[in-house]
Short mmCIF file of C-alpha atoms in Angstrom, two decimals:
data_model
loop_
_atom_site.label_atom_id
_atom_site.label_comp_id
_atom_site.label_asym_id
_atom_site.label_seq_id
_atom_site.Cartn_x
_atom_site.Cartn_y
_atom_site.Cartn_z
CA MET W 1 8.12 14.92 -19.09
CA ASN W 2 5.85 12.57 -17.15
CA GLY W 3 5.30 14.45 -13.92
CA ALA W 4 2.68 16.52 -12.13
CA LEU W 5 2.14 19.46 -9.81
CA ILE W 6 -0.73 18.47 -7.53
CA PRO W 7 -3.18 21.41 -7.30
CA HIS W 8 -3.94 23.05 -3.93
CA THR W 9 -0.86 21.40 -2.38
CA PRO W 10 2.91 22.04 -2.22
CA ILE W 11 3.51 18.54 -3.71
CA ALA W 12 5.29 17.80 -7.00
CA VAL W 13 5.94 14.29 -8.34
CA ASP W 14 8.54 13.61 -11.07
CA PHE W 15 8.60 17.36 -11.78
CA TRP W 16 12.01 19.05 -11.66
CA SER W 17 11.64 22.43 -13.36
CA LEU W 18 11.85 24.92 -10.51
CA ARG W 19 11.08 27.77 -12.88
CA ARG W 20 7.69 26.19 -13.64
CA ALA W 21 7.12 24.53 -10.28
CA GLY W 22 5.42 27.61 -8.82
CA SER W 23 4.30 26.90 -5.25
CA ALA W 24 5.63 23.32 -5.10
CA ARG W 25 7.91 22.74 -2.10
CA LEU W 26 7.94 18.94 -1.61
CA PHE W 27 9.39 16.92 -4.48
CA PHE W 28 8.94 13.17 -5.00
CA LEU W 29 10.59 10.81 -7.49
CA SER W 30 8.67 7.65 -8.44
CA HIS W 31 11.53 5.90 -10.27
CA MET W 32 14.71 6.51 -12.21
CA HIS W 33 13.60 6.28 -15.85
CA SER W 34 14.85 9.24 -17.84
CA ASP W 35 11.38 10.52 -18.83
CA HIS W 36 10.69 11.04 -15.11
CA THR W 37 13.96 12.76 -14.23
CA VAL W 38 14.08 15.54 -16.85
CA GLY W 39 15.69 18.56 -15.15
CA LEU W 40 17.11 16.59 -12.21
CA SER W 41 20.88 16.96 -11.93
CA SER W 42 23.81 17.49 -9.57
CA THR W 43 22.70 21.10 -8.98
CA TRP W 44 19.45 20.02 -7.30
CA ALA W 45 19.18 21.56 -3.83
CA ARG W 46 15.74 20.69 -2.43
CA PRO W 47 14.62 17.71 -0.33
CA LEU W 48 13.86 14.84 -2.71
CA TYR W 49 11.80 11.87 -1.50
CA CYS W 50 12.05 8.41 -3.07
CA SER W 51 12.61 4.72 -2.33
CA PRO W 52 16.01 3.47 -1.03
CA ILE W 53 16.99 1.89 -4.37
CA THR W 54 16.07 5.05 -6.28
CA ALA W 55 17.99 7.09 -3.69
CA TYR W 56 21.12 5.08 -4.45
CA LEU W 57 20.66 5.41 -8.22
CA VAL W 58 19.85 9.13 -8.23
CA HIS W 59 23.03 9.86 -6.31
CA ARG W 60 25.17 7.35 -8.23
CA HIS W 61 24.10 8.25 -11.74
CA LEU W 62 22.75 11.82 -11.55
CA GLN W 63 25.16 12.99 -8.81
CA VAL W 64 22.37 14.56 -6.77
CA PRO W 65 23.98 15.44 -3.40
CA LYS W 66 23.16 13.00 -0.61
CA GLU W 67 22.23 15.84 1.73
CA TRP W 68 19.04 16.43 -0.30
CA ILE W 69 18.00 12.81 -0.83
CA ARG W 70 15.41 11.41 1.59
CA ALA W 71 15.09 7.63 1.27
CA LEU W 72 11.67 6.46 2.50
CA GLU W 73 11.08 2.78 3.23
CA VAL W 74 8.59 1.04 0.93
CA GLY W 75 5.43 -0.23 2.63
CA GLU W 76 5.74 2.20 5.55
CA SER W 77 3.93 5.45 6.32
CA HIS W 78 5.96 8.62 6.84
CA VAL W 79 4.85 11.98 8.28
CA LEU W 80 6.15 15.12 6.58
CA PRO W 81 5.53 18.82 7.34
CA LEU W 82 3.47 20.92 4.96
CA ASP W 83 4.48 24.26 6.44
CA GLU W 84 7.37 25.79 8.35
CA ILE W 85 5.82 25.66 11.81
CA GLY W 86 4.63 22.05 12.00
CA ARG W 87 0.94 22.94 12.24
CA GLU W 88 0.01 20.97 9.12
CA THR W 89 1.47 17.58 8.19
CA MET W 90 0.69 14.82 5.74
CA THR W 91 1.28 11.08 5.64
CA VAL W 92 2.92 9.52 2.60
CA THR W 93 3.07 5.75 2.05
CA LEU W 94 5.24 4.14 -0.62
CA ILE W 95 3.83 1.08 -2.45
CA ASP W 96 5.82 -1.13 -4.82
CA ALA W 97 4.84 -0.20 -8.39
CA ASN W 98 6.00 -3.49 -10.02
CA HIS W 99 7.61 -1.50 -12.83
CA CYS W 100 11.40 -1.35 -12.43
CA PRO W 101 13.86 -1.53 -9.50
CA GLY W 102 12.98 1.14 -6.94
CA SER W 103 9.71 2.19 -8.60
CA VAL W 104 6.91 3.12 -6.19
CA MET W 105 3.43 4.56 -6.00
CA PHE W 106 2.81 7.40 -3.54
CA LEU W 107 -0.27 7.52 -1.32
CA PHE W 108 -0.66 11.05 0.08
CA GLU W 109 -3.08 11.76 2.96
CA GLY W 110 -3.68 15.22 4.39
CA TYR W 111 -5.98 18.24 4.40
CA PHE W 112 -6.42 17.68 0.64
CA GLY W 113 -7.94 14.24 1.14
CA THR W 114 -6.33 11.04 -0.17
CA ILE W 115 -4.32 11.06 -3.40
CA LEU W 116 -2.74 7.99 -5.04
CA TYR W 117 -0.02 8.71 -7.59
CA THR W 118 0.85 5.48 -9.41
CA GLY W 119 3.82 6.67 -11.45
CA ASP W 120 4.61 3.95 -13.99
CA PHE W 121 3.20 0.65 -12.72
CA ARG W 122 2.13 -2.84 -13.77
CA TYR W 123 -0.99 -3.90 -11.92
CA THR W 124 -1.09 -7.11 -9.90
CA PRO W 125 -3.96 -8.21 -7.62
CA SER W 126 -1.57 -8.18 -4.65
CA MET W 127 -1.47 -4.37 -4.81
CA LEU W 128 -5.03 -4.20 -3.51
CA LYS W 129 -3.89 -6.21 -0.47
CA GLU W 130 -1.43 -3.54 0.60
CA PRO W 131 -2.32 -2.38 4.14
CA ALA W 132 -2.54 1.23 2.99
CA LEU W 133 -5.18 0.32 0.35
CA LYS W 134 -7.07 -2.70 1.66
CA LEU W 135 -8.59 -0.77 4.56
CA GLY W 136 -11.23 0.49 2.17
CA LYS W 137 -10.18 4.13 2.37
CA GLN W 138 -11.63 6.47 -0.21
CA ILE W 139 -9.20 7.60 -2.92
CA HIS W 140 -10.26 11.13 -3.84
CA THR W 141 -7.84 11.57 -6.75
CA LEU W 142 -6.03 8.85 -8.70
CA TYR W 143 -3.09 9.89 -10.87
CA LEU W 144 -2.96 6.93 -13.25
CA ASP W 145 -0.27 5.52 -15.53
CA ASN W 146 -2.25 5.48 -18.77
CA THR W 147 0.59 4.44 -21.12
CA ASN W 148 -1.40 1.46 -22.43
CA CYS W 149 -4.88 2.86 -21.79
CA ASN W 150 -6.40 1.88 -25.12
CA PRO W 151 -9.02 -0.85 -25.56
CA ALA W 152 -7.52 -1.69 -28.97
CA TRP W 153 -4.21 -2.76 -27.41
CA ILE W 154 -4.39 -6.34 -26.19
CA LEU W 155 -1.36 -7.10 -24.05
CA PRO W 156 -0.41 -10.46 -22.56
CA SER W 157 0.66 -10.79 -18.97
CA ARG W 158 4.38 -10.61 -18.31
CA GLN W 159 4.42 -14.33 -17.61
CA GLU W 160 2.92 -15.04 -21.04
CA ALA W 161 5.28 -12.59 -22.76
CA ALA W 162 8.26 -14.22 -21.03
CA ARG W 163 7.07 -17.62 -22.29
CA GLN W 164 6.98 -16.23 -25.87
CA ILE W 165 10.60 -15.04 -25.48
CA VAL W 166 11.68 -18.46 -24.20
CA GLU W 167 10.02 -20.21 -27.16
CA LEU W 168 11.70 -17.83 -29.61
CA ILE W 169 15.15 -18.49 -28.15
CA ARG W 170 14.54 -22.25 -28.26
CA LYS W 171 13.89 -21.99 -31.99
CA HIS W 172 17.41 -20.52 -32.41
CA PRO W 173 19.64 -22.84 -30.34
CA GLN W 174 22.85 -21.85 -32.17
CA HIS W 175 22.27 -18.10 -32.15
CA ASN W 176 23.51 -15.38 -29.88
CA ILE W 177 20.66 -13.41 -28.33
CA LYS W 178 20.66 -9.62 -28.03
CA ILE W 179 18.03 -8.27 -25.61
CA GLY W 180 17.39 -4.56 -26.21
CA LEU W 181 16.57 -2.78 -22.95
CA TYR W 182 16.40 0.64 -21.36
CA SER W 183 18.98 1.53 -18.74
CA LEU W 184 16.75 0.26 -15.91
CA GLY W 185 14.16 -2.50 -15.81
CA LYS W 186 13.49 -6.13 -16.83
CA GLU W 187 16.41 -7.44 -14.75
CA SER W 188 14.15 -10.25 -13.48
CA LEU W 189 13.46 -11.28 -17.08
CA LEU W 190 17.19 -11.60 -17.74
CA GLU W 191 17.58 -13.70 -14.61
CA GLN W 192 14.73 -15.97 -15.75
CA LEU W 193 16.31 -16.48 -19.19
CA ALA W 194 19.72 -17.25 -17.69
CA LEU W 195 18.26 -19.93 -15.43
CA GLU W 196 16.09 -21.36 -18.21
CA PHE W 197 18.97 -21.81 -20.68
CA GLN W 198 21.76 -22.33 -18.15
CA THR W 199 23.91 -19.58 -19.58
CA TRP W 200 25.58 -16.40 -18.41
CA VAL W 201 23.91 -13.09 -19.29
CA VAL W 202 26.46 -10.51 -20.43
CA LEU W 203 25.83 -7.00 -19.06
CA SER W 204 27.51 -3.63 -19.13
CA PRO W 205 29.46 -2.76 -15.94
CA ARG W 206 26.81 -0.20 -14.99
CA ARG W 207 23.98 -2.72 -15.23
CA LEU W 208 26.00 -5.38 -13.40
CA GLU W 209 26.36 -2.95 -10.49
CA LEU W 210 22.57 -2.63 -10.39
CA VAL W 211 21.77 -6.36 -10.42
CA GLN W 212 24.29 -6.91 -7.65
CA LEU W 213 22.48 -4.25 -5.64
CA LEU W 214 19.17 -6.09 -6.21
CA GLY W 215 20.52 -9.38 -4.92
CA LEU W 216 19.55 -11.41 -8.01
CA ALA W 217 21.02 -14.84 -8.82
CA ASP W 218 24.71 -14.97 -9.72
CA VAL W 219 24.12 -15.42 -13.46
CA PHE W 220 25.51 -12.11 -14.75
CA THR W 221 28.94 -11.19 -16.09
CA VAL W 222 30.73 -8.50 -18.08
CA GLU W 223 32.86 -10.97 -20.06
CA GLU W 224 31.76 -10.61 -23.67
CA LYS W 225 32.17 -14.26 -24.68
CA ALA W 226 31.01 -15.91 -21.47
CA GLY W 227 27.36 -16.45 -22.51
CA ARG W 228 25.04 -16.33 -25.52
CA ILE W 229 22.52 -13.84 -24.05
CA HIS W 230 23.63 -10.21 -24.15
CA ALA W 231 21.72 -7.25 -22.70
CA VAL W 232 22.28 -4.17 -24.88
CA ASP W 233 20.81 -0.70 -25.07
CA HIS W 234 17.61 -0.73 -27.11
CA MET W 235 19.02 2.00 -29.37
CA GLU W 236 21.79 -0.39 -30.46
CA VAL W 237 19.31 -2.78 -32.06
CA CYS W 238 19.15 -1.62 -35.68
CA HIS W 239 19.76 -2.88 -39.22
CA SER W 240 23.46 -2.03 -39.33
CA ALA W 241 24.09 -3.61 -35.92
CA MET W 242 22.37 -6.83 -36.99
CA LEU W 243 24.59 -7.02 -40.08
CA HIS W 244 27.68 -6.54 -37.93
CA TRP W 245 26.68 -9.11 -35.31
CA ASN W 246 25.80 -11.73 -37.92
CA GLN W 247 29.19 -11.38 -39.59
CA THR W 248 30.86 -13.00 -36.58
CA HIS W 249 28.08 -15.28 -35.30
CA PRO W 250 24.40 -15.96 -36.09
CA THR W 251 22.41 -13.52 -33.98
CA ILE W 252 18.81 -12.57 -33.28
CA ALA W 253 17.63 -9.48 -31.36
CA ILE W 254 14.61 -9.26 -29.06
CA LEU W 255 12.89 -6.02 -28.03
CA PRO W 256 10.61 -6.74 -25.03
CA THR W 257 8.26 -3.76 -25.20
CA SER W 258 4.63 -2.88 -25.80
CA ARG W 259 5.58 0.07 -27.99
CA LYS W 260 4.87 -0.04 -31.69
CA ILE W 261 8.33 -0.34 -33.23
CA ARG W 262 9.15 -0.72 -36.90
CA HIS W 263 12.01 -3.15 -37.22
CA SER W 264 14.15 -3.05 -40.32
CA HIS W 265 15.71 -6.50 -40.14
CA PRO W 266 14.05 -9.94 -40.17
CA ASP W 267 16.06 -11.10 -37.15
CA ILE W 268 14.70 -8.29 -34.92
CA HIS W 269 11.71 -9.56 -32.91
CA VAL W 270 9.36 -7.35 -30.88
CA ILE W 271 7.68 -9.19 -27.98
CA PRO W 272 4.91 -7.37 -26.03
CA TYR W 273 6.57 -7.73 -22.63
CA SER W 274 5.47 -4.57 -20.83
CA ASP W 275 6.15 -2.99 -17.45
CA HIS W 276 3.01 -0.86 -17.85
CA SER W 277 -0.53 -2.01 -17.04
CA SER W 278 -2.75 -3.16 -19.88
CA TYR W 279 -6.15 -1.59 -20.49
CA SER W 280 -8.00 -4.48 -18.85
CA GLU W 281 -5.70 -4.29 -15.82
CA LEU W 282 -6.32 -0.57 -15.48
CA ARG W 283 -10.07 -1.20 -15.60
CA THR W 284 -9.77 -3.75 -12.80
CA PHE W 285 -7.58 -1.46 -10.71
CA VAL W 286 -9.83 1.59 -10.99
CA ALA W 287 -13.00 -0.45 -10.40
CA ALA W 288 -11.52 -1.80 -7.15
CA LEU W 289 -10.42 1.63 -5.84
CA LYS W 290 -13.48 3.64 -6.98
CA PRO W 291 -11.66 7.00 -6.87
CA GLY W 292 -13.40 10.36 -7.02
CA ARG W 293 -11.58 11.21 -10.25
CA VAL W 294 -8.85 9.87 -12.51
CA VAL W 295 -6.05 12.12 -13.78
CA PRO W 296 -3.88 10.66 -16.58
CA ILE W 297 -0.12 10.97 -16.09
CA VAL W 298 0.70 10.75 -19.81
CA SER W 299 -1.07 13.75 -21.29
CA ARG W 300 -0.64 12.64 -24.88
CA GLN W 301 -2.67 9.48 -24.15
CA PRO W 302 -5.91 10.69 -22.53
CA CYS W 303 -8.20 8.33 -20.65
CA ARG W 304 -11.38 9.73 -22.19
CA ASP W 305 -14.40 8.32 -20.35
CA TYR W 306 -13.05 4.81 -19.90
CA PHE W 307 -13.46 4.83 -16.11
CA GLN W 308 -16.56 6.96 -15.70
CA ASP W 309 -18.64 4.02 -14.48
CA SER W 310 -16.11 3.24 -11.70
CA LEU W 311 -15.91 6.68 -10.06
CA SER W 312 -17.24 7.78 -6.69
CA PRO W 313 -18.67 11.25 -5.95
CA ARG W 314 -15.97 13.82 -6.48
CA LEU W 315 -14.49 15.75 -3.55
CA SER W 316 -14.70 19.53 -3.79
CA ALA W 317 -11.50 21.57 -3.97
CA PRO W 318 -9.84 21.58 -0.53
CA LEU W 319 -9.40 24.71 1.54
CA ILE W 320 -5.67 25.33 1.90
CA PRO W 321 -4.70 26.00 5.55
CA ASP W 322 -3.19 29.44 6.14
CA SER W 323 0.19 28.08 7.27
CA VAL W 324 0.46 25.92 4.14
CA GLN W 325 -0.58 28.84 1.95
CA GLN W 326 2.17 30.98 3.47
CA TYR W 327 4.68 28.20 2.91
CA MET W 328 3.62 27.82 -0.74
CA ASN W 329 3.84 31.58 -1.26
CA SER W 330 7.23 31.89 0.41
CA SER W 331 10.46 32.16 -1.52
CA SER W 332 11.33 29.04 -3.52
CA ARG W 333 14.93 29.21 -2.36
CA LYS W 334 16.46 26.45 -0.26
CA PRO W 335 14.30 25.34 2.70
CA SER W 336 14.95 27.14 5.95
CA PHE W 337 16.82 25.48 8.77
CA LEU W 338 13.64 25.45 10.86
CA TRP W 339 11.80 23.47 8.17
CA LEU W 340 14.67 20.99 7.78
CA LEU W 341 14.79 20.52 11.54
CA LEU W 342 11.04 19.94 11.66
CA GLU W 343 11.26 17.48 8.77
CA ARG W 344 13.99 15.50 10.52
CA ARG W 345 12.04 15.47 13.78
CA LEU W 346 8.94 14.08 12.08
CA ARG W 347 10.93 11.46 10.15
CA ARG W 348 13.09 10.38 13.11
CA PRO W 349 12.52 6.69 13.89
CA ARG W 350 10.90 6.09 17.23
CA THR W 351 13.18 4.53 19.83
CA GLN W 352 12.41 0.94 20.71
CA GLY W 353 12.34 1.65 24.43
CA VAL W 354 14.73 2.16 27.32
CA VAL W 355 16.55 -0.78 28.93
CA PHE W 356 17.47 -0.42 32.60
CA ASN W 357 20.37 -2.41 34.06
CA SER W 358 21.19 -2.99 37.69
CA SER W 359 24.08 -1.12 39.31
CA GLN W 360 26.15 -4.32 39.49
CA GLU W 361 25.69 -5.07 35.76
CA THR W 362 26.64 -1.49 34.94
CA ALA W 363 29.75 -1.63 37.10
CA ASP W 364 30.83 -4.95 35.53
CA GLN W 365 30.35 -3.57 32.04
CA SER W 366 32.21 -0.39 32.93
CA GLN W 367 35.19 -2.36 34.30
CA ALA W 368 35.27 -4.56 31.19
CA ASP W 369 35.29 -1.49 28.93
CA ARG W 370 38.08 0.15 30.92
CA ASP W 371 40.18 -3.04 30.80
CA SER W 372 39.65 -3.29 27.04
CA LYS W 373 40.65 0.35 26.46
CA LYS W 374 43.69 -0.03 28.70
CA ALA W 375 44.89 -3.09 26.79
CA LYS W 376 44.42 -1.30 23.49
CA ASN W 377 46.37 1.76 24.63
CA GLU W 378 49.24 -0.38 25.88
CA ASN W 379 49.75 -1.67 22.35
CA LEU W 380 49.92 1.82 20.86
CA PRO W 381 53.15 3.78 20.33
CA GLY W 382 53.77 6.48 22.89
CA ASP W 383 53.02 9.43 20.62
CA LEU W 384 49.89 7.87 19.23
CA GLU W 385 48.60 7.09 22.69
CA LYS W 386 48.94 10.74 23.63
CA GLU W 387 47.05 11.79 20.53
CA THR W 388 44.12 9.53 21.32
CA SER W 389 43.73 10.88 24.85
CA HIS W 390 43.58 14.59 24.00
CA HIS W 391 41.31 16.46 21.63
CA PRO W 392 43.18 18.94 19.43
CA LEU W 393 40.87 21.78 20.46
CA GLN W 394 42.25 23.95 23.26
CA ILE W 395 39.98 25.50 25.88
CA LYS W 396 41.09 28.49 27.95
CA LYS W 397 40.62 28.49 31.71
CA GLN W 398 37.96 31.19 31.54
CA PHE W 399 35.74 29.20 29.14
CA PHE W 400 32.45 28.56 30.98
CA PRO W 401 34.08 28.49 34.48
CA ASP W 402 30.72 28.61 36.25
CA LEU W 403 29.68 25.42 34.46
CA CYS W 404 32.67 23.51 35.82
CA SER W 405 30.91 22.35 38.95
CA LYS W 406 29.90 19.17 40.67
CA GLU W 407 26.69 19.17 38.68
CA TRP W 408 28.66 17.53 35.84
CA ASP W 409 29.28 14.46 37.95
CA GLY W 410 25.73 13.19 37.56
CA ALA W 411 26.20 11.19 34.34
CA VAL W 412 29.34 9.89 32.71
CA PRO W 413 29.33 7.90 29.46
CA ILE W 414 30.93 4.53 30.14
CA SER W 415 30.75 2.61 26.87
CA GLU W 416 29.97 2.96 23.22
CA SER W 417 28.91 0.65 20.39
CA PRO W 418 27.81 1.18 16.77
CA LYS W 419 24.11 1.17 17.63
CA MET W 420 23.94 1.83 21.37
CA VAL W 421 24.94 4.63 23.72
CA THR W 422 25.26 3.65 27.39
CA VAL W 423 25.30 6.23 30.17
CA ARG W 424 25.39 5.82 33.95
CA THR W 425 23.19 8.03 36.10
CA ALA W 426 23.19 7.55 39.86
CA SER W 427 22.33 3.86 40.46
CA LEU W 428 21.18 2.67 37.04
CA SER W 429 22.26 2.72 33.41
CA VAL W 430 20.24 3.62 30.35
CA HIS W 431 20.77 2.27 26.84
CA LEU W 432 19.61 4.57 24.07
CA GLU W 433 19.37 3.09 20.59
CA SER W 434 20.34 5.19 17.62
CA THR W 435 20.27 4.86 13.86
CA ASP W 436 22.68 5.76 11.11
CA GLU W 437 21.23 7.37 8.00
CA ASP W 438 22.95 6.95 4.65
CA PHE W 439 20.97 9.86 3.22
CA LEU W 440 20.16 13.02 5.19
CA PRO W 441 23.42 12.81 7.18
CA LEU W 442 23.90 14.72 10.40
CA GLU W 443 26.46 17.37 9.58
CA THR W 444 27.93 20.59 10.79
CA GLY W 445 25.98 23.80 10.40
CA GLU W 446 27.99 24.95 7.43
CA GLU W 447 27.51 21.71 5.49
CA SER W 448 23.79 21.28 6.12
CA GLY W 449 22.80 24.85 5.41
CA VAL W 450 22.04 25.79 9.01
CA ALA W 451 21.16 29.41 9.50
CA PRO W 452 24.20 31.38 10.75
CA HIS W 453 22.45 32.57 13.90
CA LEU W 454 21.96 29.01 15.06
CA VAL W 455 25.55 27.82 14.88
CA PRO W 456 28.65 28.95 16.81
CA ARG W 457 30.42 31.97 15.45
CA GLY W 458 34.04 32.44 16.28
CA ASN W 459 37.33 30.62 15.94
CA GLN W 460 36.99 28.25 12.99
CA ASP W 461 39.68 26.01 14.43
CA GLY W 462 37.50 24.87 17.27
CA LEU W 463 35.69 26.25 20.26
CA ALA W 464 35.47 29.98 20.72
CA ALA W 465 38.39 30.58 23.04
CA THR W 466 37.81 34.26 23.59
CA GLY W 467 35.57 33.89 26.61
CA ASN W 468 32.82 35.74 24.77
CA GLN W 469 29.81 33.48 25.07
CA ASN W 470 27.77 35.73 22.78
CA THR W 471 29.19 33.67 19.94
CA TRP W 472 26.58 31.11 20.93
CA LEU W 473 22.93 31.18 19.87
CA GLY W 474 23.07 34.65 18.42
CA GLY W 475 23.62 37.67 20.64
CA GLU W 476 21.62 36.45 23.65
CA SER W 477 23.59 33.64 25.22
CA LEU W 478 22.10 31.30 27.79
CA LEU W 479 25.59 30.25 28.86
CA SER W 480 27.16 33.44 30.13
CA HIS W 481 29.32 34.21 33.19
CA SER W 482 26.42 35.95 34.87
CA SER W 483 23.98 34.46 37.32
CA LYS W 484 21.51 33.91 34.49
CA ALA W 485 23.09 30.49 34.00
CA ALA W 486 22.13 29.37 37.49
CA PRO W 487 18.65 28.01 36.64
CA LEU W 488 20.26 25.69 34.10
CA LEU W 489 22.14 23.97 36.90
CA ALA W 490 19.11 23.19 39.03
CA PRO W 491 18.95 19.56 40.23
CA GLU W 492 16.24 18.61 37.78
CA PHE W 493 18.57 19.49 34.86
CA ARG W 494 21.61 17.56 36.05
CA GLY W 495 22.84 14.43 34.30
CA LEU W 496 22.74 13.27 30.72
CA ALA W 497 20.47 15.94 29.24
CA LEU W 498 22.54 18.88 30.55
CA LYS W 499 25.83 17.34 29.48
CA TYR W 500 24.73 16.65 25.94
CA LEU W 501 22.84 19.91 25.44
CA LEU W 502 25.72 22.05 26.66
CA THR W 503 28.33 20.43 24.48
CA PRO W 504 29.09 22.99 21.72
CA VAL W 505 28.05 21.99 18.20
CA ASN W 506 31.41 22.80 16.64
CA PHE W 507 33.19 20.53 19.13
CA PHE W 508 31.96 17.52 17.20
CA GLN W 509 33.67 16.26 14.08
CA ALA W 510 31.78 16.57 10.80
CA ARG W 511 29.64 13.51 9.98
CA PHE W 512 30.26 11.90 13.36
CA SER W 513 28.53 8.57 13.89
CA SER W 514 26.64 7.19 16.85
CA ARG W 515 29.57 5.04 17.90
CA ASP W 516 31.78 7.99 18.80
CA PHE W 517 29.16 10.61 19.72
CA ASP W 518 29.27 9.84 23.46
CA GLN W 519 33.06 9.53 23.31
CA GLN W 520 33.39 13.09 22.00
CA VAL W 521 31.00 14.40 24.67
CA GLU W 522 33.04 12.61 27.32
CA LYS W 523 36.24 14.24 26.08
CA TYR W 524 34.59 17.65 26.19
CA CYS W 525 33.40 17.11 29.75
CA LYS W 526 36.85 16.00 30.84
CA LEU W 527 38.28 19.24 29.46
CA LEU W 528 35.70 21.23 31.43
CA LEU W 529 36.54 19.30 34.59
CA ARG W 530 40.20 20.04 34.00
CA CYS W 531 39.32 23.75 33.77
CA ARG W 532 37.50 23.54 37.08
CA GLU W 533 40.45 21.88 38.79
CA GLU W 534 42.88 24.47 37.42
CA ASN W 535 40.59 27.32 38.54
CA ALA W 536 40.42 25.75 42.00
CA GLU W 537 44.22 25.82 42.22
#
C-alpha cells in the first residue's frame, strides 16, 4: 500500500486502514489507482478529500457514499479544521500531478510547517510555476514518488516514448494493435494514437465512460470491429492471448510502462512510456524545491542519499497544539456534528457580494413572478393546483402562537431561481447567491449524522404538533410560549434572518436545493400567518 500517516499531525494520505491509522482524522486520496485505495470501500464513513474527478470515480467504482466525499478544486487553497473547536486550521492546496485523470499533489500548511505530498506524479517544469510553489516558500518535508528513483534507469520523456509507439505501429500497417493498460491512465496517449492513424480506439464501456467525463476527442467506441487499436487490461496481454488474437487477424501488443516485464511472445513490445518521474526529473524537482527532508512514498525503493546535496536545514519536530492533540486522542468513531459543521463553514464558498435593486425594479420583478405563477396554475388540473398550494404538514393553532405577529411582515420571499434567492425587505431587495454541492449534500439530521440533541424530536411525519416546544434544541427551548421569546422579536431581529432561522429544520424536504429553499420558507410563514388569523378570530 502506497500511503502515509504524517507524524505529529492528524493527516493521512492514501491510507485507509482505520485499525492502523491511530490518531489520523483527516484522510486524503491522491488518485484512484488500486495500490492507493487498498482498504477503501463502500463502508467508509469518514470525510475523504480528493479532486473532483477522483470524487466521481471513488463513488462510481468503489461505492463510497457521497456524504463522506469532499471534492476540492485543483489549483485552489482550502482551509480545513484540525480540531473540534476551530482553534487550529490548515490550508491544503491541490496541484495537478500529471499522472492519471484526477491525480493531485497535496500541499499542506499549518502548525507543522509546509508539507508537499506528491503522490504518483510525472514532473514537468510547469509544476514549479504553480502559484502555491513559485512564491519561494520553504518546503519542510517532501513526500516523494520514488518509483523510478534509480540512476541506472534511463527513461525517455513521454513525448519520446509516444513517438516510439507511433513508429512501431507504422511498421505493422496491417496489424491490429492491443494496448495493455491499467484501469486508469494514458487516455491522452490513446487519443494521440487515434488522431495519428485516423482510426477508432476500442474501449471497454467502463473506460469509455471515463474518457467522456474527461472531454477528450470523439475517437473512442465500444464496437469491437470499428478500429484497429484496442485498449485492453494489461493482464490480458500474455502468450495464450497473442496466439488467440493472431488466429483471427495479425496482431501486436504494446505495454507502455517503465516496469521490467518479461514478455513471452515476440509480438509483445514493452515501451518505456511512464507516468512516474525519471531519476533525472526527480533530481531537478528536488533541487528546485530545496526541502528540509525527503521521505520516499514507495518504501521498497529507498532514495538513499540521492538528494542530500539539495536539502535545506531540517525543521525540528513541531509542537502539537493542545486542541489538535485532544482531537487526535479522541475516539476514532465518526466525526462529531460540531466538527462537520465547522468543516462546512470553513469550506463554504464566499459570496460574491450583495446586489441592491430599487423598489420599482423589485416591484416589477415581483409582479412578473406572480403573473408567471398564476398562468402556470391556470394550466394545472384542479386537484393538482390544490396540492401545490398547501404543504402536507399540518400545524395546530397553538403552535408558536406568540410568533404569529406583525414582525413576520418585514421580509417576504418574492422569487426564486436555481442560483439566486431574492427577498424584499422594506424598500429594497437583496439577491443572495448560493451554490449546489454534488458531494457533501445538505441533508436532514438523520441522514447526515447530526447529533440527536440538535435536531427536532417529535412527530416523524412533520412538525411537532403537540405544542411542546421542548422538542426543539434539546430540553431548553428558545421558542416557548413564555415571555422568554420576546427578545427574539426585537426590531433589530425582524426580517429575513428571523424568518429563516425560525423555520424548523424538519419542515424542509430532504436534499432540498437552493431553487426551492425560499419557497419552502414562504409556505411555512404563510401557515404561521394563517394560525395568527385563526387565533385572532
